[in-house]
Structure formats: C-alpha cells, structure tokens
Coordinates of C-alpha atoms in Angstrom, one line a residue:
Chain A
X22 CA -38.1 52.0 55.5
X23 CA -39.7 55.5 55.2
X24 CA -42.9 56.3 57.2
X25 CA -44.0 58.3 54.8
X26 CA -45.3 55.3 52.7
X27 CA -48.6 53.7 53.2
X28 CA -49.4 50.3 54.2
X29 CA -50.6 48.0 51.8
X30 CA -54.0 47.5 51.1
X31 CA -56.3 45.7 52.6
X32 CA -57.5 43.1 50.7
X33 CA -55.1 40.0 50.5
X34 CA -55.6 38.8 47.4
X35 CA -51.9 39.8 45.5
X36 CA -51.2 41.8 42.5
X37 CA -49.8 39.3 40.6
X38 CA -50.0 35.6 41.5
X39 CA -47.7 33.8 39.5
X40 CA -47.6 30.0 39.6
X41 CA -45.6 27.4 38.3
X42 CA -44.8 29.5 35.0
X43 CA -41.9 28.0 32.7
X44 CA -41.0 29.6 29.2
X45 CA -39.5 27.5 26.8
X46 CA -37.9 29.5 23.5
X47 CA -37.0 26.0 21.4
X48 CA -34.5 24.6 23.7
X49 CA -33.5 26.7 25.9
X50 CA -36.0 27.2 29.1
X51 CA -35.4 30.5 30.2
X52 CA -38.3 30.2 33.4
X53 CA -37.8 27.0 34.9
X54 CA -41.0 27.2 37.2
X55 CA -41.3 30.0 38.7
X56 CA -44.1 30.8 41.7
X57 CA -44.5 34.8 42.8
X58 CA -47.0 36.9 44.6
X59 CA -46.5 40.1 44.2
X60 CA -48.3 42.3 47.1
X61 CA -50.6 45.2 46.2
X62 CA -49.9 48.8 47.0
X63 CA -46.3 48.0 47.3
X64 CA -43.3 47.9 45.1
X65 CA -41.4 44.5 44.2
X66 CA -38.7 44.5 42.4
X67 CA -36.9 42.1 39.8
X68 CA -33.1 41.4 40.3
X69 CA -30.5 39.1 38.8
X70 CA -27.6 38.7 36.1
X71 CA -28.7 39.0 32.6
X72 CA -30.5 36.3 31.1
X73 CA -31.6 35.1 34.8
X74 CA -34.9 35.2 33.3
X75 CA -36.6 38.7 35.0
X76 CA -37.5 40.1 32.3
X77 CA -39.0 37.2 30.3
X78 CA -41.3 37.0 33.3
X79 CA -42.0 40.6 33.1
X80 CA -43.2 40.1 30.1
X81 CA -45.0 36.8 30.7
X82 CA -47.0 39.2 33.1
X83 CA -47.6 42.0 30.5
X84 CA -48.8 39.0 28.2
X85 CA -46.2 39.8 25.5
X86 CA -44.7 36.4 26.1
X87 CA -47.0 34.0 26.5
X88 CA -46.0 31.5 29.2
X89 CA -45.4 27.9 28.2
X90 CA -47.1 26.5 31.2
X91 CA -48.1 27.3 34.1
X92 CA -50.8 30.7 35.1
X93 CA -50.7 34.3 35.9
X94 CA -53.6 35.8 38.2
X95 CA -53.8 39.6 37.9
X96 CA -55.9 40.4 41.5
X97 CA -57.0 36.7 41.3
X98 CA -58.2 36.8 37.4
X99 CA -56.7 34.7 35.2
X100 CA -54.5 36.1 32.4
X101 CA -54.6 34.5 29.1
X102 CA -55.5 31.1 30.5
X103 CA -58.1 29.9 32.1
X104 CA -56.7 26.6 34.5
X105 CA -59.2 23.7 34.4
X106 CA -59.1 21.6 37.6
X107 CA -56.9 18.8 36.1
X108 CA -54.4 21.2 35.3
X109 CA -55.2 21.3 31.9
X110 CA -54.8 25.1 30.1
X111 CA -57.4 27.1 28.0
X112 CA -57.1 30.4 26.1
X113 CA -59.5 32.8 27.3
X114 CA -61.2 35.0 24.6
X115 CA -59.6 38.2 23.3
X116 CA -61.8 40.2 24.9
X117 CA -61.4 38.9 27.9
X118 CA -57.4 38.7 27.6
X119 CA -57.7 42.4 26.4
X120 CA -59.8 43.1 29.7
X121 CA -57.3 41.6 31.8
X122 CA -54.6 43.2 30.2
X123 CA -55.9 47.2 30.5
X124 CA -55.4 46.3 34.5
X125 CA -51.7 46.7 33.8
X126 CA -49.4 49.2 32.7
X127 CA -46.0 48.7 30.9
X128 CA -43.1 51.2 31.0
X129 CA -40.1 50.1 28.3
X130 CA -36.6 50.0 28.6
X131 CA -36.9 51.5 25.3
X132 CA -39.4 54.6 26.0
X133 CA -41.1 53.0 23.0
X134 CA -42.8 56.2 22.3
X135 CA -44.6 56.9 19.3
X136 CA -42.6 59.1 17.3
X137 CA -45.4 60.5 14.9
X138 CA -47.4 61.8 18.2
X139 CA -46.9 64.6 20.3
X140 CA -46.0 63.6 24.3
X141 CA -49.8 64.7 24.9
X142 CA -50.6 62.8 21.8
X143 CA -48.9 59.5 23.2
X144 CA -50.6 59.8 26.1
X145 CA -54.0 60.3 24.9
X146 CA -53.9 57.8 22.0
X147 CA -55.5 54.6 24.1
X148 CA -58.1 57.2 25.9
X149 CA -59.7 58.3 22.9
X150 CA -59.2 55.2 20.6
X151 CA -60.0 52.4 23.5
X152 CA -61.7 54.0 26.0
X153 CA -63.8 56.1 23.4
X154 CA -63.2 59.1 25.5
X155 CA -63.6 62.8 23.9
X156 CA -60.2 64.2 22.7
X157 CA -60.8 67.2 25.0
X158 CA -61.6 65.2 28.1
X159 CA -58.6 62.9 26.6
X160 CA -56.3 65.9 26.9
X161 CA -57.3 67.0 29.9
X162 CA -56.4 63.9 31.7
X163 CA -53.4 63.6 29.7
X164 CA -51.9 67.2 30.7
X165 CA -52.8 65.8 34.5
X166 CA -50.9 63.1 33.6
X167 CA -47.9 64.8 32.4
X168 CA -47.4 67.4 35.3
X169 CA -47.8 63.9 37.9
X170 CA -44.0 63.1 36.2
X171 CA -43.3 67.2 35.7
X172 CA -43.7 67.4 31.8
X173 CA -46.9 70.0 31.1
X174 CA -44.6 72.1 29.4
X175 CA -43.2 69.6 27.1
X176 CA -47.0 68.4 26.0
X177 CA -46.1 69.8 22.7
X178 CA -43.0 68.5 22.0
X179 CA -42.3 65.5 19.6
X180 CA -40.2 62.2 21.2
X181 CA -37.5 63.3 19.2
X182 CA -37.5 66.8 20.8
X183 CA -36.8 65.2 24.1
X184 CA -34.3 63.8 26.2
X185 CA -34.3 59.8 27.1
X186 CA -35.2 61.1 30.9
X187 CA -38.0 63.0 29.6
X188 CA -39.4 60.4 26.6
X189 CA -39.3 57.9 29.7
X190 CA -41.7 59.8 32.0
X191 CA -43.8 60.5 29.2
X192 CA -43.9 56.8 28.8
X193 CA -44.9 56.2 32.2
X194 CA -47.6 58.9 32.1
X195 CA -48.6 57.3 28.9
X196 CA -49.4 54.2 31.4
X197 CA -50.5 56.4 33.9
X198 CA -53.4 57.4 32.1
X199 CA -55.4 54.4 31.7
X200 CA -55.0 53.9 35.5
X201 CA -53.8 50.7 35.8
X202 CA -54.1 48.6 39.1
X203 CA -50.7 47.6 38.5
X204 CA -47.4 49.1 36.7
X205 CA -44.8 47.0 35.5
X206 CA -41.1 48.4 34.9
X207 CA -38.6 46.7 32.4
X208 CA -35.3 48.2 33.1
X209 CA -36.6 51.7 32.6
X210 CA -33.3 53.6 33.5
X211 CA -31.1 51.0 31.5
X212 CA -31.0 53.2 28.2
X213 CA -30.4 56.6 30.0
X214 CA -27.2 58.1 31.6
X215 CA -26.7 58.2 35.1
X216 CA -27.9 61.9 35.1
X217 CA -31.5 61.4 33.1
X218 CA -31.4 58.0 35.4
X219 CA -32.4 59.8 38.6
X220 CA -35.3 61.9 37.1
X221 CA -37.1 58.8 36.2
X222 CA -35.9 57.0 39.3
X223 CA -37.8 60.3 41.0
X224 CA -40.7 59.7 39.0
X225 CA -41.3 56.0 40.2
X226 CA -40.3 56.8 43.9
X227 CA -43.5 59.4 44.1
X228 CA -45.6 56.7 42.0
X229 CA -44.4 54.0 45.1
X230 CA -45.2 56.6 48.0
X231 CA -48.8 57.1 46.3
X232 CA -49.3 53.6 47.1
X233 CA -49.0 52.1 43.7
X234 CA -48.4 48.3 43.1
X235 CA -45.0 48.4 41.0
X236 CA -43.0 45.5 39.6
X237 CA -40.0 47.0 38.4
X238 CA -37.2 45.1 36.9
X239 CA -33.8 46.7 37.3
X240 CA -30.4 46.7 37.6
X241 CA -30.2 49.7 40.3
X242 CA -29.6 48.2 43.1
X243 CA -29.7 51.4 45.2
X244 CA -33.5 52.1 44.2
X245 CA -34.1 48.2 44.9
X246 CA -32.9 48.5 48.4
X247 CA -34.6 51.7 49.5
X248 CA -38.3 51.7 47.3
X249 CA -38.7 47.9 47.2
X250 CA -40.7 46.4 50.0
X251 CA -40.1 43.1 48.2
X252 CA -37.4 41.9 46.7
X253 CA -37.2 39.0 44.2
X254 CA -33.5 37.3 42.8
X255 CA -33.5 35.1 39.5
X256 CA -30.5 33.2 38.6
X257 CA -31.0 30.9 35.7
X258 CA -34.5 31.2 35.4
X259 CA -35.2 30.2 38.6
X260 CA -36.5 32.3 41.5
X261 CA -34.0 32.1 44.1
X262 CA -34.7 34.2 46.6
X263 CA -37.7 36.7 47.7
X264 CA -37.9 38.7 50.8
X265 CA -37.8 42.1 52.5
X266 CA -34.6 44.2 51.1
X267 CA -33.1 43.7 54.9
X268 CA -34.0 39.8 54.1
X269 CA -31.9 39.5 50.7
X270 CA -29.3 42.0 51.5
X271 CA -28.5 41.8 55.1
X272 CA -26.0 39.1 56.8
X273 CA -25.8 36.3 56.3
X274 CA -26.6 36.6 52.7
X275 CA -26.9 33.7 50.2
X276 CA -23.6 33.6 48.7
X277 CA -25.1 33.8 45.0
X278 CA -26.8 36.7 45.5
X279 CA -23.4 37.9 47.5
X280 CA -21.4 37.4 43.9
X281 CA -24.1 39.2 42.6
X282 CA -23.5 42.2 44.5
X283 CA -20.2 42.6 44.4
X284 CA -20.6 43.6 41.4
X285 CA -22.3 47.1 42.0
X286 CA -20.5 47.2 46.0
X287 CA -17.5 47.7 43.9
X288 CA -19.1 50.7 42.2
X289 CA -19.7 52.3 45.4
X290 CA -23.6 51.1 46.6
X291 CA -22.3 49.4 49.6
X292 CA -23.2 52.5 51.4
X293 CA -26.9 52.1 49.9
X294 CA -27.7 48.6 51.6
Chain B
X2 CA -28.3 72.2 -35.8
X3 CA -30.5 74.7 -35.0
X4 CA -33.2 74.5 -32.4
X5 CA -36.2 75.8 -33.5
X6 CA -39.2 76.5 -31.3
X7 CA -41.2 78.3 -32.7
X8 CA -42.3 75.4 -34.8
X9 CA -43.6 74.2 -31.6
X10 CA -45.2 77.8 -30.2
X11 CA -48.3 77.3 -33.3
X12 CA -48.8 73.8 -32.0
X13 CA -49.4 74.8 -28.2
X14 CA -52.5 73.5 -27.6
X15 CA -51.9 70.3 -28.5
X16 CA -48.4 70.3 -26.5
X17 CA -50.7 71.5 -23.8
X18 CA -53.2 68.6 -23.9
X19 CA -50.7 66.0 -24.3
X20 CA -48.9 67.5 -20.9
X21 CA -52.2 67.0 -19.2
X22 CA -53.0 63.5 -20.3
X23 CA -49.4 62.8 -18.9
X24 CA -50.0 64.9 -15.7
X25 CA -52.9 63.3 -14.8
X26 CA -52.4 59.3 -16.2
X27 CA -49.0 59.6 -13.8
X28 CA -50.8 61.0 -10.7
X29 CA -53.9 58.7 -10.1
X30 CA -51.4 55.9 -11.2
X31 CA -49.1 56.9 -8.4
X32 CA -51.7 57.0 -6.0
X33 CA -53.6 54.1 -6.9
X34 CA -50.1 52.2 -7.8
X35 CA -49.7 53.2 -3.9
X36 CA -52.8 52.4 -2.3
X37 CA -52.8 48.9 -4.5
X38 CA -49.3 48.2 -3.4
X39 CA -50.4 48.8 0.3
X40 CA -53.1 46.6 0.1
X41 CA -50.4 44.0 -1.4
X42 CA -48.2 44.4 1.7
X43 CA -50.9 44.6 4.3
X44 CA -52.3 41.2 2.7
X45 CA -48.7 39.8 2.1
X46 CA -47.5 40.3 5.8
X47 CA -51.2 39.7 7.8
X48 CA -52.9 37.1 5.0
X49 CA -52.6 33.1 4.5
X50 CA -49.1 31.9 3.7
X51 CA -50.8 30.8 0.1
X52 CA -51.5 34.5 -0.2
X53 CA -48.8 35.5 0.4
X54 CA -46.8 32.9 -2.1
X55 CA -49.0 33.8 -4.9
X56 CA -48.9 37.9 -4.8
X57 CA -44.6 37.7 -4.2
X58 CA -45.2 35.4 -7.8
X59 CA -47.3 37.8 -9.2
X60 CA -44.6 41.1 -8.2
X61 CA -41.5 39.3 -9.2
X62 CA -43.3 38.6 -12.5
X63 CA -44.1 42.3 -12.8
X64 CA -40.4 43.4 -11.5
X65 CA -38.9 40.8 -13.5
X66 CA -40.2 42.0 -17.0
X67 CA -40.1 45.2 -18.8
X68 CA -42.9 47.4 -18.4
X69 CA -43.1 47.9 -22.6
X70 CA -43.4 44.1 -22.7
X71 CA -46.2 44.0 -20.0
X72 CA -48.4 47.1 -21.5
X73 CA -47.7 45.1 -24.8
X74 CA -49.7 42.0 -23.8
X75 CA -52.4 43.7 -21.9
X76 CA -53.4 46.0 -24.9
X77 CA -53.0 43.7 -27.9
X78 CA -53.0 40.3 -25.8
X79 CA -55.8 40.9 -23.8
X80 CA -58.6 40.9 -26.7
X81 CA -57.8 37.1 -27.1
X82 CA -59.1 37.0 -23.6
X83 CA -61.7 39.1 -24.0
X84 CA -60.7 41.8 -22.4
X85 CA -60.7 44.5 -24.9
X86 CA -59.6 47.8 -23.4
X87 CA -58.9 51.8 -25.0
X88 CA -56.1 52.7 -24.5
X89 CA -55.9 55.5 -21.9
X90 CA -57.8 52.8 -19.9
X91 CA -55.1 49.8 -20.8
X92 CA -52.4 52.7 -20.2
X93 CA -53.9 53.5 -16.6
X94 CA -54.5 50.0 -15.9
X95 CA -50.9 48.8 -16.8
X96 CA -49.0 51.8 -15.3
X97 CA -51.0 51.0 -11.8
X98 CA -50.5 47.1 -11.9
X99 CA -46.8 47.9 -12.8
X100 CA -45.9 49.8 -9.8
X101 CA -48.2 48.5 -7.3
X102 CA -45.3 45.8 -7.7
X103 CA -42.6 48.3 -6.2
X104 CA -44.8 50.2 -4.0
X105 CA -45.5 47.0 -2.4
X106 CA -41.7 45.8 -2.0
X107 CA -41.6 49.4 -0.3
X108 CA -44.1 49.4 1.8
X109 CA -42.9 45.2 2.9
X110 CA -39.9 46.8 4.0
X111 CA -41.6 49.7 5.8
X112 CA -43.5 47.2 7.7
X113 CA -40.4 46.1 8.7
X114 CA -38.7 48.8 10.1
X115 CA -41.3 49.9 12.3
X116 CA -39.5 48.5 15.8
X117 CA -41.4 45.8 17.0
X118 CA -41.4 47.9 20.7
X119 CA -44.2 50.6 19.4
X120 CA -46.5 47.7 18.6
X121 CA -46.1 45.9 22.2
X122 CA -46.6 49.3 24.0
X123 CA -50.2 49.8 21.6
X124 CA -50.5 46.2 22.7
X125 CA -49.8 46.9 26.1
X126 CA -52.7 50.0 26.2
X127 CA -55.3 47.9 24.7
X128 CA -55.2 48.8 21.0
X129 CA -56.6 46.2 18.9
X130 CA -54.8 44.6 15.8
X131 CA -56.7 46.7 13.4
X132 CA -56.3 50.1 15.2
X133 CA -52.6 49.0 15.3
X134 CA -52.3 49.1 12.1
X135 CA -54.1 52.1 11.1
X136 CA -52.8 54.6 14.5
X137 CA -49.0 53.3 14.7
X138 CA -47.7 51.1 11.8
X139 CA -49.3 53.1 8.9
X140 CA -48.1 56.4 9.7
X141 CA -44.6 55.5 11.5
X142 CA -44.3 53.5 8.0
X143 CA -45.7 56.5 5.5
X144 CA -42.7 58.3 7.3
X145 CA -40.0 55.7 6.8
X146 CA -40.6 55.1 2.9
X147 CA -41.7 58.6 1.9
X148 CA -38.1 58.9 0.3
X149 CA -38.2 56.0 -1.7
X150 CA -42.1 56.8 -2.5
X151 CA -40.7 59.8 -4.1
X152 CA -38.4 58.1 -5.7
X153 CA -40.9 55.8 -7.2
X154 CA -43.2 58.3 -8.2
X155 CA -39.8 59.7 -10.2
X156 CA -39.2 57.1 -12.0
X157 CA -42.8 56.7 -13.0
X158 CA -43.1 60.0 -14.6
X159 CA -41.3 58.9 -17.1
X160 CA -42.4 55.7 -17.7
X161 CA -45.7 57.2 -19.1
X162 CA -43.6 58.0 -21.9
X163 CA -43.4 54.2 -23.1
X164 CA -47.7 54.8 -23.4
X165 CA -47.5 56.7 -26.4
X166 CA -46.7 53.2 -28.1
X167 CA -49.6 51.8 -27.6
X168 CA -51.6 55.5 -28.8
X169 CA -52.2 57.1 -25.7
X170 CA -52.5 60.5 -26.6
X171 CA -49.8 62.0 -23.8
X172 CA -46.5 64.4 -24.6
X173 CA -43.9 61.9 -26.0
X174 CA -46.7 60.9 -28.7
X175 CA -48.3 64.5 -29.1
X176 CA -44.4 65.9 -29.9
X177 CA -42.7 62.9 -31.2
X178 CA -45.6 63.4 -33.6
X179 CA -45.1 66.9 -34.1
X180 CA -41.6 66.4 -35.0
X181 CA -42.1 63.8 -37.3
X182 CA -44.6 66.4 -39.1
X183 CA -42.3 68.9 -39.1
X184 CA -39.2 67.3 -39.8
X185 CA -37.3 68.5 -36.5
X186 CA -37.3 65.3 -34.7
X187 CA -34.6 66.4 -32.5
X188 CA -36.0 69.8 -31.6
X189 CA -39.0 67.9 -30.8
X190 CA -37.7 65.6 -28.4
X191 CA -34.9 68.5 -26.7
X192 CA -38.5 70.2 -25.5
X193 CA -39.7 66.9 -24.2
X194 CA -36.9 66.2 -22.4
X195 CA -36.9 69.7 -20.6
X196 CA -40.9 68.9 -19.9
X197 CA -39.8 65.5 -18.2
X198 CA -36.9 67.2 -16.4
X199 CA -39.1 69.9 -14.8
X200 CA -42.0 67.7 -13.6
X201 CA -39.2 65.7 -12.1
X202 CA -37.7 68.4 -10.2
X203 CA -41.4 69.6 -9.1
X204 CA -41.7 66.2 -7.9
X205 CA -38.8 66.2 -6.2
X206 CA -39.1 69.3 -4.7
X207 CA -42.8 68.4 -3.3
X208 CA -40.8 65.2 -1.6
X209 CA -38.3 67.3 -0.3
X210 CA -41.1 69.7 1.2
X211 CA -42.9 66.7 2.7
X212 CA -39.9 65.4 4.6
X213 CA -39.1 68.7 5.9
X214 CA -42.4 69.1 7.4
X215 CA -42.2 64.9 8.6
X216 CA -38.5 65.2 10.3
X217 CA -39.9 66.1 13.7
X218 CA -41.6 62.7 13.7
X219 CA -38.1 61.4 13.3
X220 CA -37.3 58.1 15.5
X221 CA -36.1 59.4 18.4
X222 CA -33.1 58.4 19.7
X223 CA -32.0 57.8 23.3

C-alpha cells in the first residue's frame, strides 16, 4: 500500500453503515441482507459479476433506490428511515432526507451531464440553485473544481464538445463542488475506452490520496487492488466477502471470488494483485 | 387564363389587414396553444391519475375531430350555453384549444425522452422536484421537440384559413372575398396560396435557425 496516503480519520463512526438492507424488485430480491461499514477517509470498493447486486446497493446508498428493509447510516444519520426500537421503519421528512443526501456525491456510469449547460455550468447548477450561492462565487468554485480533475480550459465547452473521459471528470467535479463527506462511484470507467479509462481512473486515485471516503463500484480490478483499502465481493446479492485487497486476493482465496478473477487474470491483471 | 394582379394592387390595404389579422391570430395561438399544451403535459405526467384520464379524453376528442367541426360548435353552439363569443375571440379561442391538444402529445413525449439519469444526478445534488423541472427537464425537453414544435406551428398557419368561415376578417376571407367581387376567383386564391407558402417558409426557416443555434446542447454521446 503506498505511504503517501493518509490514515483514516479519527473518529470511528463509518461512512456508511449499512445494516440488514434487502431490495425486493417484485420477485426477484436482488440484496438479500446485506450489513457494510464503509470506513471514512478511505476508499472501498464494490466488486462482483453483474447482477451480484453492487450497484443496486450503490444506489440504495445514494437513496435512488429505496431499500426494502433494513437502514442506511450516513456518519451515524439515518438515511431515509428513521429505525424505531422494535424494528419498525419510518420515513424521515424531505428535508431531512434532502439534508442527508447533500452529504454524498454520485458520479454516473453514464456522465449523466446536462447537455443544455456548459461543464462550468453543470458544475455550478446545485451551488447557485440549492446552496443559494452568487453565480460569481458559484464560478469561482466551480473553475477550482475543474482544474482539481484538469479541465479549466474546457469550462466553456458543451458535454457534447467533449470526450467520455473528460464529460466524466466534469461529472465528478460536478460532485466535487458541493463538498460531499462521501463520493460514491457507479462503474465510472465502464462507458469509456481503455484509453479515456485511465484519465478518470487518475482523477479518483488523487481524490483517494486527498483522503476522501470513496465507494466506488467497478469492474477494474487493477484500481481495486492498488486504491482500495477495502474491498467488498457480492455474489447474488449477498455480501460475500470484505477485507483488505491482500485479504480477498491473496492465497488461499475463496474459490468464488477465484472464478471471479479468472476472468480478468486471463486479460493480463495477474501482475496487478 | 390569365392571372391578373393588378386587380389586387387597388385593394392593398385590405390584403394588408387581412395578412395581419392572420399574422397575429396564428402567433399568440402558437404560443398560448404551447404554453396550454405544457401545462396539459406537466399536469398529465405529475397530477392525479383522474387528471390525467380526463385531459387524454378531452385531447383525443380534440385530435379525433376536425378542427372546422370544432370552431363550428364553439361559435354557433356555444350561444345555447351562453357563451356568446365575436368571432376573432371564438377564432383565437378555438385555434388555441385545438392545438394545445398536439402541443401536449409533444411535449408528453418530450418528457419522455429526457433520460431518466439527468434527473437522478439533479436528485443526487439536491435539486428539488420543482427546480427539476424548470433547470433540467424543461429546457433538455424545449430542445428535443423544437422540430416537431415547428412543425406544429406549420401546420397551424394554415389552419387559420378555416376562420374566415365563421367571419374572421383574416387573408382567405379578405381575398376569397375579393375574388368573388371581382370575378377572378382563381387569381384570388393563386396570391393566397403564395402568401401561405411564404409565411411557411419564414417559419421554417426561423425553426431551422433555432436548431442551428440549439445543436451544441445536443445529447452527448459517449
């Protein structure tokens, strides 16, 4: 692990305390009960085969799923739901959700930039229209924002005018801004070529070594191994494993997650773990 | 058959005033047919389910009958409900009501398209439901349905013509008068086709300069 990185803070209360959460959609239960602590000032990250569930609880944590039972503490605060002491669940007021919710930031697999702003623009939208702040003291902040991923000269530019590397750092300096406690990841490189891949991957390395809590689900096994401090493995909705990176990757290894990998040793990342 | 013009030329002024009344009957209807037909959406998509149910009634009525047959009723039925109306009013009222009806079936479909990822990431920075709609799904939408706005606002032009049955003073009543006067019926209605034909095109050409100016917001691709 590099040296370089700072320890994690102080206090012990986690990131994200996830307990017990299951997600139904109809039938199927894509979380079958699913307990997590993600540790602050470090990065975690999200593995497992598609439709393991990682994202689903992604979102569950972003609150753009809600969970079917079960709770979700964001530095100990209750998101969504407040848990009585029999168990029993009740929505918290929109204000309060909303509160909760500007604690965390959300970078999409799909940039989801919006395409009638400029990359300034995108990035100053929630400053001026939530937080009220002036548009030049908006701007400000926002051009800060975009030379942190290396984009001041592109502040200009329309999402169209850029390339899926550069929409995506805009996206996460779009997060940035707000100054979240907390950045989650959903498969941010998994729409870009290998190429745009490691400018992004770049851009959440420096985020990491700044001492940022990241949850970051992904599919790059290489950035897993060498960023994550933790590492957490889904299979069918359930959390199978979740250690250190020398923990879940090292011998012996648990012959699910072995299958798993053989996947990507085969494409050369053996060299990685 | 000759084509003879200058009939016309001595009768300019009221060729000119009958071009206005259709100038400016088929712009506020546009807009207001618009704005209405946004309001329809907004409530179809965000109101009650019963809401909803009634106003799709009330635009597949509107779609499902002729626009002659609708003015029809409002200006001779409507005095047997008391509503009795002149008819530039009755004309501005009926051409608004008729295509709020479309505009709204464009605008449902607008709201639509917008991909459901730029709401969560408004979502996800703390925009509320209202600023939602007015910073990210209105304009993506105006963006998305601007062709087929155009389009609308196309065919609208010339469904003005159909007012000059019911005596609004615009330019199919104000010529087709004219020619009837004069005896050159066809001449009469050659120069109103030529006026239709050229507000069309600078319609179309105003669209085509709005795009150009709106392709930068384009959805970008990855």
């Amino acid at each position: 692990m590099s040296s370089t990185r700072p320890s994690p803070a102080t206090d012990d209360i986690p990131a994200v305390t996830v307990k017990g959460v299951t997600k139904r959609f109809g039938d199927t239960e894509v979380l079958q009960g699913i307990d997590l602590s993600v540790p602050t000032g470090a990065t975690t990250c999200l593995i497992g085969p598609s439709g393991s569930g990682k994202s689903t609880l992604l979102r569950c944590i972003a609150f753009l799923e809600e969970a079917t039972t079960g709770t979700i503490l964001i530095h100990g605060d209750p998101l969504g739901f407040a848990e009585g002491p029999n168990g029993q669940r009740s929505r918290l007021s929109p204000q309060k959700i909303r509160a909760v919710r500007s604690r965390i930031g959300m970078v999409f697999q799909q940039f989801n930039l919006w395409p009638h702003m400029t990359a300034l623009g995108n990035v100053c939208e929630a400053l001026v229209t939530v937080r009220k702040m002036k548009r030049s003291e908006a701007e400000d902040l926002g051009m800060a924002q975009l030379s942190r991923v290396g984009l001041e000269n592109r502040a200009g530019h329309y999402p169209s005018e850029l390339s899926g590397g550069q929409q995506q750092r805009v996206a996460i300096a779009r997060a940035l801004a707000l100054d979240p406690e907390i950045l989650l990841f959903d498969e941010p490189t998994a729409s870009l070529d290998p190429e745009l891949t490691g400018e992004v991957l770049n851009v959440m390395r420096d985020l990491a070594d700044s001492g940022m809590t990241l949850l970051v689900v992904t599919h790059e096994i290489g950035f897993a191994a060498t960023v994550g401090r933790r590492i957490a493995f889904l299979d069918h909705g359930k959390l199978l494993l979740n250690g250190t990176p020398q923990e879940l990757f090292g011998e012996p290894r648990h012959p699910r997650l072995g299958q798993f990998l053989e996947t990507y040793l085969d494409r050369g990342a053996a060299t990685l773990l | 058959m000759t084509l003879d013009f200058g009939l016309m030329l001595d009768k300019m002024p009221e060729i000119l005033s009958g071009l206005w009344v259709t100038l400016w009957m088929w712009v506020v209807s546009t807009i207001l047919g618009a704005a209405l037909g946004f309001l329809v959406a907004t409530a179809r998509r965000y109101g009650p389910a019963a809401v909803n149910w009634f106003l799709k009634l009330c635009v597949e009525i509107l779609r499902g009958t002729p626009f002659l047959v609708q003015l029809f009723l409002l200006y001779f039925g409507g005095p047997f409900v008391g509503l009795r109306l002149e008819p530039v009013p009755a004309g501005l009222i009926g051409l608004t009501i008729y295509a709020s009806a479309y505009f709204s079936e464009i605008f449902r479909a607008g709201f639509q398209a917008v991909p459901r990822g730029h709401v969560e990431a408004a979502e996800c920075v703390g925009l509320s439901r209202t600023q939602i709609l007015r910073r990210i799904i209105a304009p993506e939408m105006t963006m998305l349905v601007l062709p087929q706005c155009v389009n609308m606002a196309i065919i609208l032009i010339k469904e003005t013509a159909i007012l000059s049955i019911i005596t609004v003073p615009e330019m199919t009543m104000v010529i087709g008068a004219i020619g009837s006067q004069q005896y050159a019926f066809v001449d009469a209605m050659f120069l109103l086709a030529i006026f239709y034909w050229v507000l069309v095109e600078i319609c179309g050409f105003l669209g085509r300069l709005a795009e150009a100016r709106l392709s930068k917001f384009r959805f970008a691709v990855s």
